[in-house]
Amino acid sequence: MRKQARKPTNGDYVFAPHERPTMPGSPYAPSHPIRRKVGYVIVAIIMAMAASLSNAIVSVNTQPLAGAMGVTATEVTWLLAVYVAFNASANLLLIKARMRFGIPPVMRALLWPYIVLVFSELLWPSFSLAIVARAAGGFLAAGMSSLVIYNLMQVFPAKFRPLAIVFAVGLPQLATPIARLLPVEQLLVNGQQTIHMIELGLALAASAGANLVRLPPTDKVASFDPLDALTFALFLPAMLLLSVSLVMGRSLWWTDTPWLGWALAVSVILFFLVGFIEYRRTNPLLHLRWIGSRDILRFCIVAMLVRLALSEQTYGTLGLLTVGGLNNDQLHGLFTVILFAMIGGTLASAVLLKAPRIPYMIIAASLIIAFGAWLDSFSSSLTRPPQLYLSQAILAFGSTFFIGPALLFGFGKVLEQGKGFIVSFSVMFGLSQNIGGLAGSALLSTYQVIQARAHSQSMYSHLLAGDPAVAARVQGGIISLAQVVSREANVAAFNDVARLVMVIAILTAVYIGYLIILKRLADRKQALALSSPTAKAAV
């Protein structure tokens, strides 16, 4: 029988050994009554939305936001780049901060500056203040994502705690379809006040929930090293320069804007300096030898490839429908389907999850994504949301079916090495998802532009003046003909994007299958070596 925790006469709760956290900075995990578990679930959902919904609203409404803020469409993408850079860099400090100070102080240090900034935006709206608030939002999202996991871990018994991670990483994914369901006109009433009110309300609700349903205490240890600050000071601007380049490369065009190349070059230099410092440290933030090991590199490659493939849903499909003349408010039915498919993918992942199945689940997710992309590759200028319900539901299901098992696989590798590797893993996983998303959009959008130009030239070269349809268009005006060619060329290019995503997803599945076969062969070889007469004699 397990040793039960007891409550001594002085009122201080004594935790049993099995209730101890896996590492400092994580909360203890005693048994809770059902009512309190429900409270933890509610708080986790609120925190997941506080972490992700505001950025999702910004990312899916960049064009309307540019008009409301009085900036160009390119300038408004600074909000996305700053958010990603700070979000991807945050865990360099936040994990050690929780180890040193505990969860409540770190949570307050994240929430209240963000609340003050958002409230200031309500009173004195400006683009510069919005950028600062996005930076704080990126930090807040990284911290809140961990708190979602911690809250859900209080709900499940020890045997089923991996399910907490599956649900915790699935919940923030729902923010994008939810943001698409919000009416644009209402969001931009009086500038951005409605958006700021949503941000402020979620942040205050997260703060209230965390205080009403408190997490158990944590073990605190001395964790910071003076060189941590230097690593962070180099890593953050490197991430910012890389993010800005990826976000703006397509709109400013890579070869037409020299400063994009300089930004990428400086980011590489800064990353090199980070690597040089961390490689020589005795107690590094980033264990580069471990990160460079075959298993972790393979994991990061697979995670980034799948995240890249998932960009087809956020860029390819929406671009296709935009070419068809549809706006965000006409896509509510499509994103309702996507929302429920994402919930279904999370639930299916939780039901099927077992450690030996994780590689096969990732293969299945890759093939599901490939199938959805293949269905999208037959679109036309007459395609409308109902024709995309099936393909987009498949892609949405595959996205949430993948991310939980992928995170658990990487977390298992961390536990094999020791608790000191959690910062390295968190940063690498965050990079694979954040940079994978930006790189995916940059790659697919660039490929789409190149293919659209190629299709346009091909269409013009095949136009015959004697063709009645061409003659009618010419009679109606050269501009009308150019619009039709541009529309059809773009649609054909979006189909090419879907085929590219299909190929990437299939190659990812094949690569994972190859790794599984290699491991089986290695295990068989080891078993044969141990069973040989020479090995037995040595024993």
Coordinates of C-alpha atoms in Angstrom, one line a residue:
M1 CA 0.0 0.0 0.0
R2 CA 1.1 3.6 -0.7
K3 CA 2.1 5.6 2.3
Q4 CA -0.6 8.2 2.9
A5 CA 0.0 11.8 3.6
R6 CA -1.0 13.0 7.0
K7 CA -2.1 16.2 8.6
P8 CA -0.4 16.9 11.9
T9 CA -1.8 18.9 14.7
N10 CA -0.1 22.1 13.7
G11 CA -2.1 22.2 10.5
D12 CA 0.9 21.8 8.1
Y13 CA 0.2 19.2 5.4
V14 CA 2.9 16.5 5.2
F15 CA 3.3 15.1 1.7
A16 CA 3.8 11.4 1.1
P17 CA 6.8 10.3 -1.1
H18 CA 4.6 9.5 -4.1
E19 CA 3.2 13.0 -4.0
R20 CA 6.6 14.7 -4.6
P21 CA 7.2 16.5 -7.9
T22 CA 9.5 15.1 -10.5
M23 CA 11.7 18.2 -10.4
P24 CA 12.1 21.4 -8.4
G25 CA 9.7 24.2 -9.5
S26 CA 6.9 21.7 -10.2
P27 CA 4.0 21.5 -7.7
Y28 CA 3.4 18.5 -5.4
A29 CA 0.6 16.2 -6.4
P30 CA -1.6 15.2 -3.5
S31 CA -5.0 13.6 -4.0
H32 CA -7.9 16.1 -4.3
P33 CA -11.7 16.0 -4.0
I34 CA -13.7 16.0 -7.2
R35 CA -14.8 19.6 -6.6
R36 CA -11.3 20.8 -6.5
K37 CA -10.3 18.8 -9.5
V38 CA -13.1 20.5 -11.5
G39 CA -11.7 23.8 -10.4
Y40 CA -8.2 22.9 -11.7
V41 CA -9.7 21.9 -15.1
I42 CA -11.6 25.3 -15.3
V43 CA -8.5 27.2 -14.4
A44 CA -6.4 25.3 -16.9
I45 CA -8.9 26.1 -19.7
I46 CA -8.9 29.8 -18.7
M47 CA -5.1 29.8 -18.6
A48 CA -4.8 28.1 -22.0
M49 CA -7.0 30.8 -23.6
A50 CA -5.1 33.6 -21.7
A51 CA -1.9 32.1 -23.2
S52 CA -3.0 31.8 -26.8
L53 CA -6.2 33.5 -27.7
S54 CA -5.0 37.1 -27.9
N55 CA -2.1 36.2 -30.2
A56 CA -4.4 34.0 -32.3
I57 CA -6.8 37.0 -32.7
V58 CA -3.9 39.2 -33.9
S59 CA -2.4 36.6 -36.2
V60 CA -5.7 35.8 -38.0
N61 CA -6.7 39.5 -38.4
T62 CA -3.5 41.2 -39.5
Q63 CA -5.1 43.0 -42.5
P64 CA -8.0 44.5 -40.5
L65 CA -5.7 45.3 -37.6
A66 CA -3.3 47.2 -39.9
G67 CA -6.1 49.5 -40.9
A68 CA -7.4 50.0 -37.4
M69 CA -3.9 50.8 -36.1
G70 CA -3.0 53.1 -39.0
V71 CA 0.0 51.0 -40.1
T72 CA 0.9 49.0 -43.2
A73 CA 0.2 45.3 -43.4
T74 CA 3.9 44.6 -43.3
E75 CA 4.4 46.8 -40.2
V76 CA 1.7 45.0 -38.3
T77 CA 3.6 41.7 -38.6
W78 CA 6.1 43.1 -36.1
L79 CA 3.5 42.1 -33.5
L80 CA 3.7 38.4 -34.6
A81 CA 7.5 38.4 -34.8
V82 CA 8.0 40.0 -31.3
Y83 CA 5.5 37.6 -29.8
V84 CA 7.2 34.5 -31.2
A85 CA 10.7 35.7 -30.3
F86 CA 9.8 36.3 -26.6
N87 CA 7.7 33.2 -26.4
A88 CA 10.5 31.0 -27.8
S89 CA 13.1 32.6 -25.5
A90 CA 11.1 32.7 -22.3
N91 CA 11.8 29.2 -21.0
L92 CA 15.5 30.0 -20.8
L93 CA 14.6 32.0 -17.6
L94 CA 11.1 30.8 -16.5
I95 CA 12.0 27.2 -15.7
K96 CA 14.8 28.3 -13.4
A97 CA 12.8 31.1 -12.0
R98 CA 10.1 28.6 -10.8
M99 CA 12.8 26.5 -9.3
R100 CA 14.2 29.5 -7.4
F101 CA 11.1 31.4 -6.4
G102 CA 8.2 29.0 -6.8
I103 CA 5.1 29.2 -9.0
P104 CA 3.0 32.1 -7.5
P105 CA 5.8 34.8 -7.6
V106 CA 6.7 33.9 -11.2
M107 CA 3.0 33.9 -12.2
R108 CA 2.5 37.4 -10.7
A109 CA 5.6 38.7 -12.3
L110 CA 4.2 37.6 -15.7
L111 CA 0.6 38.5 -15.3
W112 CA 0.6 41.9 -13.7
P113 CA 3.0 43.7 -16.0
Y114 CA 1.0 42.3 -18.9
I115 CA -2.3 43.5 -17.3
V116 CA -0.8 46.9 -16.8
L117 CA 0.3 47.1 -20.4
V118 CA -3.0 46.0 -21.9
F119 CA -4.9 48.4 -19.6
S120 CA -2.5 51.2 -20.9
E121 CA -3.3 50.2 -24.4
L122 CA -7.0 50.8 -23.7
L123 CA -6.2 54.3 -22.4
W124 CA -3.4 55.3 -24.8
P125 CA -3.5 53.1 -27.9
S126 CA -0.3 53.2 -29.9
F127 CA 1.6 50.8 -32.2
S128 CA 4.8 51.0 -30.0
L129 CA 2.9 50.1 -26.9
A130 CA 1.2 47.3 -28.8
I131 CA 4.6 45.8 -29.6
V132 CA 5.7 46.0 -26.0
A133 CA 2.4 44.3 -24.9
R134 CA 3.0 41.5 -27.5
A135 CA 6.5 40.9 -26.1
A136 CA 5.0 40.6 -22.6
G137 CA 2.3 38.4 -24.1
G138 CA 4.9 36.0 -25.5
F139 CA 6.5 35.7 -22.1
L140 CA 3.1 35.2 -20.4
A141 CA 2.1 32.5 -22.9
A142 CA 5.2 30.5 -22.2
G143 CA 4.6 30.7 -18.4
M144 CA 0.9 30.0 -18.7
S145 CA 1.5 27.0 -20.9
S146 CA 3.4 25.4 -18.1
L147 CA 0.7 26.3 -15.6
V148 CA -1.9 24.6 -17.8
I149 CA 0.1 21.4 -17.5
Y150 CA 0.6 21.8 -13.7
N151 CA -3.2 22.4 -13.1
L152 CA -4.2 19.4 -15.2
M153 CA -1.6 17.2 -13.5
Q154 CA -3.5 17.8 -10.3
V155 CA -6.6 16.1 -11.9
F156 CA -5.1 12.8 -13.0
P157 CA -3.6 10.0 -10.8
A158 CA 0.1 9.3 -11.3
K159 CA -0.5 6.4 -13.7
F160 CA -2.5 8.7 -16.1
R161 CA -0.5 11.9 -15.7
P162 CA 0.9 11.8 -19.3
L163 CA -2.7 12.5 -20.4
A164 CA -2.4 15.9 -18.6
I165 CA 0.4 16.8 -21.1
V166 CA -1.7 15.7 -24.1
F167 CA -4.7 17.9 -23.0
A168 CA -2.4 20.7 -22.0
V169 CA -0.8 21.0 -25.4
G170 CA -4.1 20.4 -27.2
L171 CA -6.0 23.2 -25.5
P172 CA -4.0 26.2 -26.8
Q173 CA -4.3 24.8 -30.3
L174 CA -8.0 25.5 -30.1
A175 CA -7.4 29.2 -29.9
T176 CA -6.9 29.7 -33.7
P177 CA -10.3 28.3 -34.8
I178 CA -11.9 30.1 -31.9
A179 CA -10.3 33.4 -33.0
R180 CA -11.6 32.8 -36.5
L181 CA -15.1 32.4 -35.2
L182 CA -15.1 35.9 -33.6
P183 CA -16.7 38.6 -35.9
V184 CA -14.0 41.0 -37.2
E185 CA -16.4 44.0 -37.2
Q186 CA -17.0 43.6 -33.5
L187 CA -13.3 43.0 -32.7
L188 CA -12.4 46.3 -34.3
V189 CA -15.1 48.5 -32.8
N190 CA -13.4 51.7 -31.6
G191 CA -10.1 50.6 -32.9
Q192 CA -8.8 47.6 -30.9
Q193 CA -10.7 48.2 -27.7
T194 CA -12.6 44.9 -28.0
I195 CA -9.4 42.9 -28.5
H196 CA -7.8 44.6 -25.5
M197 CA -10.9 43.9 -23.4
I198 CA -10.7 40.2 -24.3
E199 CA -7.0 40.2 -23.4
L200 CA -7.6 42.0 -20.1
G201 CA -10.5 39.8 -19.1
L202 CA -8.6 36.6 -19.8
A203 CA -5.6 37.8 -17.8
L204 CA -7.7 38.9 -14.8
A205 CA -9.7 35.6 -15.0
A206 CA -6.4 33.6 -15.0
S207 CA -5.1 35.6 -12.0
A208 CA -8.4 35.1 -10.1
G209 CA -8.5 31.4 -10.9
A210 CA -5.0 30.8 -9.8
N211 CA -5.7 32.5 -6.5
L212 CA -9.0 30.7 -5.9
V213 CA -7.8 27.3 -6.8
R214 CA -4.1 27.3 -5.7
L215 CA -1.5 24.9 -6.8
P216 CA 0.3 22.9 -4.1
P217 CA 3.7 24.2 -3.1
T218 CA 7.0 23.5 -4.9
D219 CA 10.5 22.6 -3.8
K220 CA 12.8 25.6 -4.3
V221 CA 16.5 25.4 -5.1
A222 CA 19.2 27.8 -6.0
S223 CA 19.2 27.6 -9.8
F224 CA 20.5 30.8 -11.5
D225 CA 24.0 31.3 -12.7
P226 CA 25.5 34.7 -13.7
L227 CA 26.1 33.5 -17.3
D228 CA 22.4 32.7 -17.7
A229 CA 21.8 36.4 -18.2
L230 CA 24.4 36.7 -20.9
T231 CA 23.0 33.6 -22.8
F232 CA 19.5 35.1 -22.6
A233 CA 20.8 38.6 -23.7
L234 CA 22.2 37.0 -26.9
F235 CA 19.5 34.4 -27.5
L236 CA 16.5 36.9 -27.4
P237 CA 17.8 39.3 -30.1
A238 CA 18.9 36.3 -32.2
M239 CA 15.3 35.0 -32.1
L240 CA 13.9 38.4 -32.8
L241 CA 16.0 38.9 -35.9
L242 CA 15.2 35.4 -37.1
S243 CA 11.5 35.8 -36.5
V244 CA 11.3 39.2 -38.2
S245 CA 13.1 37.8 -41.3
L246 CA 10.8 34.8 -41.5
V247 CA 7.6 36.9 -41.0
M248 CA 8.5 39.7 -43.4
G249 CA 10.5 37.8 -46.0
R250 CA 7.5 37.0 -48.3
S251 CA 5.8 40.5 -48.1
L252 CA 9.0 42.5 -48.6
W253 CA 10.5 39.7 -50.8
W254 CA 13.8 38.1 -49.9
T255 CA 16.0 39.4 -52.6
D256 CA 14.5 42.9 -52.8
T257 CA 15.2 43.8 -49.1
P258 CA 18.9 43.8 -48.2
W259 CA 18.3 44.3 -44.4
L260 CA 16.5 40.9 -44.3
G261 CA 19.8 39.2 -45.2
W262 CA 21.7 41.3 -42.7
A263 CA 19.2 40.4 -40.0
L264 CA 19.6 36.7 -40.8
A265 CA 23.4 37.0 -40.8
V266 CA 23.4 38.7 -37.4
S267 CA 21.0 36.2 -35.9
V268 CA 23.4 33.4 -37.0
I269 CA 26.3 35.2 -35.4
L270 CA 24.4 35.6 -32.1
F271 CA 23.3 32.0 -32.1
F272 CA 26.9 31.0 -32.6
L273 CA 27.9 33.1 -29.6
V274 CA 25.2 31.4 -27.5
G275 CA 26.5 28.0 -28.6
F276 CA 30.1 29.0 -27.8
I277 CA 29.2 30.1 -24.3
E278 CA 26.9 27.2 -23.5
Y279 CA 29.3 24.6 -24.9
R280 CA 32.1 25.7 -22.5
R281 CA 30.0 26.1 -19.4
T282 CA 30.1 23.5 -16.6
N283 CA 26.4 24.1 -15.8
P284 CA 24.8 25.2 -19.1
L285 CA 21.3 26.3 -19.8
L286 CA 21.4 24.5 -23.1
H287 CA 23.1 21.1 -23.1
L288 CA 24.4 21.3 -26.7
R289 CA 26.0 17.8 -26.7
W290 CA 22.6 16.3 -25.7
I291 CA 20.7 18.5 -28.2
G292 CA 23.2 17.4 -30.9
S293 CA 22.7 13.7 -30.1
R294 CA 21.0 11.6 -32.8
D295 CA 17.8 11.0 -30.9
I296 CA 17.1 14.6 -30.0
L297 CA 18.1 15.9 -33.4
R298 CA 15.8 13.4 -35.1
F299 CA 13.0 14.4 -32.7
C300 CA 13.5 18.1 -33.5
I301 CA 13.5 17.5 -37.2
V302 CA 10.3 15.5 -37.1
A303 CA 8.6 18.0 -34.8
M304 CA 9.6 20.9 -37.1
L305 CA 8.6 19.0 -40.3
V306 CA 5.1 18.2 -39.0
R307 CA 4.7 21.8 -37.8
L308 CA 5.8 23.0 -41.2
A309 CA 3.3 20.7 -42.9
L310 CA 0.5 22.1 -40.7
S311 CA 1.1 25.5 -42.1
E312 CA -1.0 24.4 -45.1
Q313 CA -4.1 24.9 -43.0
T314 CA -3.3 28.4 -41.8
Y315 CA -1.8 29.6 -45.0
G316 CA -2.7 27.5 -48.0
T317 CA -6.4 26.9 -47.4
L318 CA -7.1 30.5 -46.2
G319 CA -5.1 31.9 -49.1
L320 CA -7.2 29.9 -51.5
L321 CA -10.5 31.1 -50.1
T322 CA -9.2 34.7 -50.0
V323 CA -8.4 34.5 -53.7
G324 CA -12.0 33.3 -54.1
G325 CA -13.2 36.5 -52.5
L326 CA -14.2 35.2 -49.1
N327 CA -13.5 37.0 -45.9
N328 CA -13.1 35.8 -42.3
D329 CA -16.8 36.2 -41.4
Q330 CA -17.8 33.8 -44.2
L331 CA -15.7 31.0 -42.8
H332 CA -17.4 30.4 -39.5
G333 CA -18.8 27.1 -40.6
L334 CA -15.4 25.8 -41.7
F335 CA -13.7 26.8 -38.5
T336 CA -16.5 25.3 -36.4
V337 CA -15.7 22.0 -38.1
I338 CA -11.9 22.6 -37.5
L339 CA -12.5 23.3 -33.8
F340 CA -14.5 20.1 -33.2
A341 CA -11.9 18.1 -35.3
M342 CA -9.1 19.4 -33.1
I343 CA -11.0 18.4 -30.0
G344 CA -11.5 15.0 -31.5
G345 CA -7.8 14.7 -32.3
T346 CA -6.9 15.5 -28.7
L347 CA -9.3 13.0 -27.3
A348 CA -8.2 10.3 -29.7
S349 CA -4.6 10.9 -28.8
A350 CA -5.4 10.6 -25.1
V351 CA -7.3 7.4 -25.6
L352 CA -4.7 5.7 -27.7
L353 CA -1.6 7.0 -25.8
K354 CA 0.9 4.4 -24.6
A355 CA 4.6 4.9 -24.6
P356 CA 5.4 2.1 -27.2
R357 CA 2.7 3.5 -29.5
I358 CA 4.1 7.1 -29.7
P359 CA 6.3 6.6 -32.8
Y360 CA 3.4 4.9 -34.6
M361 CA 1.0 7.7 -33.5
I362 CA 3.3 10.3 -35.0
I363 CA 3.5 8.2 -38.3
A364 CA -0.3 8.1 -38.3
A365 CA -0.6 11.8 -37.7
S366 CA 1.8 12.5 -40.6
L367 CA -0.1 10.3 -43.0
I368 CA -3.4 11.9 -41.8
I369 CA -2.0 15.3 -42.6
A370 CA -0.7 14.0 -46.0
F371 CA -4.2 12.7 -46.9
G372 CA -5.9 16.0 -45.9
A373 CA -3.4 18.0 -48.0
W374 CA -3.9 15.6 -51.0
L375 CA -7.7 16.3 -50.8
D376 CA -6.9 20.0 -50.9
S377 CA -4.8 19.8 -54.0
F378 CA -7.9 19.4 -56.2
S379 CA -9.3 22.8 -55.4
S380 CA -10.5 25.4 -58.0
S381 CA -11.6 29.0 -58.1
L382 CA -15.1 27.8 -57.4
T383 CA -14.2 25.9 -54.2
R384 CA -16.0 27.1 -51.2
P385 CA -15.8 26.2 -47.5
P386 CA -18.3 23.3 -47.6
Q387 CA -16.1 21.5 -50.1
L388 CA -13.2 21.8 -47.6
Y389 CA -14.9 20.6 -44.5
L390 CA -13.5 17.0 -44.9
S391 CA -9.9 17.9 -45.8
Q392 CA -9.7 20.6 -43.1
A393 CA -11.2 18.4 -40.4
I394 CA -8.6 15.7 -41.3
L395 CA -5.7 18.2 -41.1
A396 CA -7.1 19.6 -37.8
F397 CA -7.4 16.1 -36.3
G398 CA -3.9 15.3 -37.4
S399 CA -2.4 18.4 -35.8
T400 CA -3.7 17.7 -32.3
F401 CA -3.2 14.0 -32.6
F402 CA 0.5 14.6 -33.2
I403 CA 1.6 17.3 -30.7
G404 CA 0.8 15.5 -27.4
P405 CA 2.7 12.3 -28.3
A406 CA 5.6 14.3 -29.8
L407 CA 6.0 16.3 -26.5
L408 CA 5.8 13.1 -24.4
F409 CA 8.4 11.4 -26.5
G410 CA 10.8 14.3 -26.0
F411 CA 10.0 14.6 -22.3
G412 CA 10.8 10.9 -21.9
K413 CA 14.2 11.5 -23.3
V414 CA 14.7 14.3 -20.8
L415 CA 13.8 12.0 -17.9
E416 CA 16.4 9.5 -19.2
Q417 CA 19.1 12.1 -18.9
G418 CA 18.1 13.9 -15.7
K419 CA 16.1 16.8 -14.5
G420 CA 18.8 19.4 -15.5
F421 CA 17.9 18.9 -19.2
I422 CA 14.4 20.2 -18.9
V423 CA 15.4 23.8 -19.9
S424 CA 17.2 22.5 -23.0
F425 CA 14.3 20.4 -24.1
S426 CA 11.7 23.1 -23.4
V427 CA 13.7 25.6 -25.5
M428 CA 14.2 23.1 -28.3
F429 CA 10.6 22.0 -28.4
G430 CA 9.4 25.6 -28.4
L431 CA 11.8 26.4 -31.2
S432 CA 10.6 23.5 -33.3
Q433 CA 7.0 24.7 -32.9
N434 CA 7.5 28.5 -33.1
I435 CA 10.2 28.6 -35.8
G436 CA 8.6 25.6 -37.5
G437 CA 5.4 27.5 -37.8
L438 CA 7.0 30.7 -39.1
A439 CA 9.4 28.8 -41.4
G440 CA 6.4 26.8 -42.7
S441 CA 4.4 29.9 -43.6
A442 CA 7.5 31.5 -45.1
L443 CA 8.3 28.5 -47.2
L444 CA 4.8 27.8 -48.4
S445 CA 4.0 31.5 -49.1
T446 CA 7.3 31.9 -51.0
Y447 CA 6.7 28.7 -53.0
Q448 CA 3.1 29.8 -53.7
V449 CA 4.3 33.2 -55.1
I450 CA 6.9 31.5 -57.3
Q451 CA 4.4 28.9 -58.6
A452 CA 1.8 31.6 -59.2
R453 CA 4.2 33.5 -61.4
A454 CA 5.1 30.4 -63.3
H455 CA 1.4 29.4 -63.8
S456 CA 0.6 33.0 -64.9
Q457 CA 3.3 33.0 -67.6
S458 CA 2.2 29.6 -68.8
M459 CA -1.4 30.7 -69.0
Y460 CA -0.6 33.8 -71.0
S461 CA 1.6 31.8 -73.4
H462 CA -1.3 29.5 -74.1
L463 CA -3.9 32.2 -74.7
L464 CA -5.1 32.2 -78.3
A465 CA -6.7 35.3 -79.7
G466 CA -9.1 33.1 -81.8
D467 CA -10.5 31.5 -78.7
P468 CA -14.0 32.9 -78.1
A469 CA -13.6 33.0 -74.4
V470 CA -10.3 34.9 -74.7
A471 CA -11.9 37.3 -77.3
A472 CA -14.8 37.9 -74.9
R473 CA -12.4 38.7 -72.0
V474 CA -10.3 41.0 -74.3
Q475 CA -13.5 42.8 -75.4
G476 CA -14.5 43.2 -71.8
G477 CA -11.1 44.7 -71.0
I478 CA -7.5 43.8 -70.5
I479 CA -7.8 44.3 -66.8
S480 CA -10.6 41.7 -66.6
L481 CA -8.4 39.2 -68.4
A482 CA -5.5 39.9 -66.1
Q483 CA -7.7 39.4 -63.0
V484 CA -8.9 36.0 -64.3
V485 CA -5.4 34.8 -65.1
S486 CA -4.1 36.0 -61.8
R487 CA -6.9 34.3 -59.9
E488 CA -6.5 31.0 -61.7
A489 CA -2.7 31.1 -61.4
N490 CA -3.0 31.6 -57.7
V491 CA -5.4 28.8 -57.3
A492 CA -3.1 26.5 -59.2
A493 CA -0.2 27.6 -57.0
F494 CA -2.2 26.9 -53.8
N495 CA -2.8 23.4 -55.2
D496 CA 0.9 23.0 -55.7
V497 CA 1.4 24.1 -52.0
A498 CA -1.0 21.4 -50.9
R499 CA 1.0 18.8 -52.9
L500 CA 4.3 20.0 -51.4
V501 CA 2.8 19.6 -47.9
M502 CA 1.6 16.1 -48.8
V503 CA 5.1 15.1 -49.9
I504 CA 6.7 16.6 -46.7
A505 CA 4.2 14.7 -44.5
I506 CA 4.7 11.4 -46.4
L507 CA 8.5 11.8 -46.2
T508 CA 8.2 12.5 -42.5
A509 CA 6.2 9.3 -42.0
V510 CA 8.7 7.3 -44.0
Y511 CA 11.6 8.7 -42.0
I512 CA 10.0 7.8 -38.7
G513 CA 9.3 4.3 -40.1
Y514 CA 13.0 4.0 -41.1
L515 CA 14.1 5.0 -37.6
I516 CA 11.7 2.3 -36.1
I517 CA 13.3 -0.3 -38.3
L518 CA 16.8 0.8 -37.4
K519 CA 16.0 0.5 -33.7
R520 CA 14.5 -2.9 -34.1
L521 CA 17.5 -4.1 -36.0
A522 CA 19.8 -2.7 -33.3
D523 CA 17.8 -4.3 -30.5
R524 CA 17.9 -7.7 -32.4
K525 CA 21.6 -7.4 -32.9
Q526 CA 22.1 -6.6 -29.2
A527 CA 19.9 -9.5 -28.2
L528 CA 21.8 -11.9 -30.4
A529 CA 25.1 -10.7 -29.1
L530 CA 24.0 -11.2 -25.5
S531 CA 22.7 -14.7 -26.3
S532 CA 25.9 -15.8 -28.1
P533 CA 28.2 -18.5 -26.3
T534 CA 31.0 -15.9 -26.0
A535 CA 28.7 -13.5 -24.1
K536 CA 27.4 -16.3 -21.9
A537 CA 30.9 -17.4 -21.0
A538 CA 31.9 -13.9 -20.1
V539 CA 28.9 -13.7 -17.8

